[in-house]
Amino acid sequence: MLSVTVIVPGKLKEKYLRDAQAEYTKRLTAFCKFNIIEVSVEALPSEPSPSQVTAALEKEGKRILEAIPKGSFVYALCIEGRQRASEVFSEELDRLAVSGNSHVTFLIGSSFGLSEEVKRFADAKLSLSEMTFPHQLARVMLLEQLYRAFHISSGGKYHK
């Protein structure tokens, strides 16, 4: 069974997002070993300078990199990433599992994104959309797409 880890800075603040995460976590456990790792977020002033943002991302990045399970295939969610149709994403996860990658990890950045070091470390870059979404909502969107991908792979009726 494929293991899937999602690593994110910070905790979900809104109850509706926590509820959505809990629901998709429950659903995903039927298809994979699923885990979410929350690393701490660097505090920034309300209007940080570019150098303050870079320093914060580097510190968060080190925590993210330390949390990645050994031997994992790593996706970084970022604007430079390639978008994939749900069916293509499902096929990609299937190929990873068949090729011997028993663990897949997804990295979501904080509100300022991911450090350059984290993006370079990733095996692939993924974009959920050309639109911009809050990083906390992106977490729920990723979980939904993972659930959809597993349903597509299993021939389930969730994906129409």
XYZ file of C-alpha atoms in Angstrom:
160
model
C 0.000 0.000 0.000
C 1.327 3.414 -0.986
C 2.260 5.798 1.819
C 1.377 9.451 1.275
C 2.673 12.287 3.428
C 1.726 15.946 3.171
C 4.117 18.380 4.868
C 2.856 21.880 5.586
C 3.902 24.833 7.722
C 1.325 25.682 10.354
C -2.025 24.414 11.484
C -5.390 24.991 9.867
C -7.093 27.921 11.579
C -10.691 27.694 10.384
C -12.956 24.921 11.629
C -14.451 24.269 8.189
C -10.977 23.607 6.778
C -10.070 21.334 9.709
C -13.336 19.448 9.149
C -12.610 19.071 5.433
C -9.089 17.850 6.175
C -10.427 15.324 8.690
C -12.999 14.049 6.196
C -10.490 13.584 3.367
C -7.957 12.052 5.757
C -10.571 9.484 6.763
C -11.439 8.780 3.116
C -7.791 8.485 2.044
C -6.979 5.821 4.627
C -9.023 3.359 2.563
C -6.494 3.763 -0.279
C -3.146 4.561 1.324
C -1.221 5.069 4.527
C -1.796 8.787 4.980
C -0.052 11.297 7.199
C 0.032 15.076 7.549
C 3.080 16.665 9.165
C 2.739 20.262 10.320
C 5.993 22.148 10.854
C 6.186 25.485 12.606
C 5.772 28.740 10.666
C 8.234 31.586 10.968
C 6.679 34.750 12.381
C 6.936 37.762 10.091
C 5.932 41.406 10.519
C 2.752 42.551 8.763
C 4.773 44.048 5.895
C 7.983 42.014 5.692
C 10.904 42.998 3.523
C 11.993 40.632 0.751
C 15.035 39.625 2.830
C 12.825 38.835 5.852
C 10.589 36.664 3.645
C 13.585 34.837 2.182
C 15.058 34.205 5.645
C 11.714 32.898 6.940
C 11.264 30.598 3.928
C 14.778 29.223 4.402
C 14.080 28.399 8.069
C 10.718 26.805 7.214
C 12.409 24.991 4.341
C 14.953 23.364 6.634
C 12.137 22.068 8.855
C 10.246 20.796 5.801
C 13.315 19.008 4.407
C 14.037 17.382 7.789
C 10.463 16.025 7.915
C 10.531 14.304 4.503
C 10.479 10.512 4.891
C 13.641 8.866 3.548
C 13.351 7.443 0.042
C 10.177 9.375 -0.697
C 9.263 10.737 -4.119
C 8.715 14.454 -3.442
C 6.285 16.874 -5.070
C 6.604 20.588 -4.321
C 3.367 22.519 -4.795
C 4.395 25.827 -6.313
C 3.507 28.296 -9.063
C 6.379 26.976 -11.182
C 4.804 23.541 -11.093
C 3.087 21.784 -13.946
C -0.662 21.397 -13.833
C -2.087 17.941 -14.409
C -5.564 16.736 -15.228
C -6.995 14.513 -12.487
C -6.702 11.422 -14.700
C -3.047 12.188 -15.497
C -2.289 12.766 -11.809
C -3.909 9.414 -10.976
C -1.822 7.645 -13.629
C 1.316 9.338 -12.333
C 0.682 8.080 -8.788
C 0.023 4.586 -10.170
C 3.314 4.658 -12.102
C 5.200 5.757 -8.988
C 3.710 2.918 -6.939
C 4.448 0.318 -9.629
C 8.013 1.565 -10.131
C 8.875 0.880 -6.510
C 8.194 4.242 -4.896
C 6.286 3.160 -1.822
C 6.210 6.660 -0.355
C 5.105 9.927 -1.958
C 5.423 13.262 -0.160
C 3.749 16.549 -1.045
C 5.146 19.865 0.190
C 2.959 22.941 0.585
C 4.533 26.237 1.570
C 3.318 28.926 3.897
C 1.642 32.091 2.610
C 4.902 33.154 0.920
C 5.496 29.754 -0.673
C 8.458 27.399 -0.479
C 12.171 28.144 -0.298
C 14.265 27.727 -3.423
C 16.178 24.930 -1.668
C 12.965 22.962 -1.130
C 11.892 23.453 -4.750
C 15.302 22.224 -5.969
C 15.110 19.186 -3.680
C 11.719 18.083 -5.036
C 11.521 15.375 -7.679
C 8.577 17.129 -9.346
C 6.727 20.413 -9.102
C 2.940 20.484 -9.083
C 0.533 23.382 -9.574
C -3.121 23.023 -8.647
C -4.216 25.971 -10.792
C -3.088 29.174 -12.458
C -5.259 30.932 -9.907
C -3.905 31.895 -6.502
C -5.414 30.206 -3.443
C -4.721 30.564 0.271
C -2.165 27.941 1.306
C -4.602 26.508 3.842
C -7.252 25.969 1.151
C -4.595 24.477 -1.145
C -4.062 21.792 1.499
C -7.711 20.732 1.317
C -7.673 20.951 -2.487
C -4.646 18.630 -2.610
C -6.351 16.125 -0.314
C -9.429 16.143 -2.535
C -7.300 15.569 -5.642
C -5.454 12.708 -3.940
C -8.776 11.120 -3.021
C -10.019 11.638 -6.595
C -6.811 10.126 -8.024
C -7.173 6.985 -5.911
C -10.828 6.683 -6.929
C -9.939 7.016 -10.601
C -7.283 4.331 -10.201
C -9.673 1.957 -8.443
C -12.496 2.502 -10.941
C -14.674 4.192 -8.334
C -17.626 6.399 -9.187
C -16.430 9.541 -7.366
C -14.799 10.964 -10.506
C -17.266 11.691 -13.278
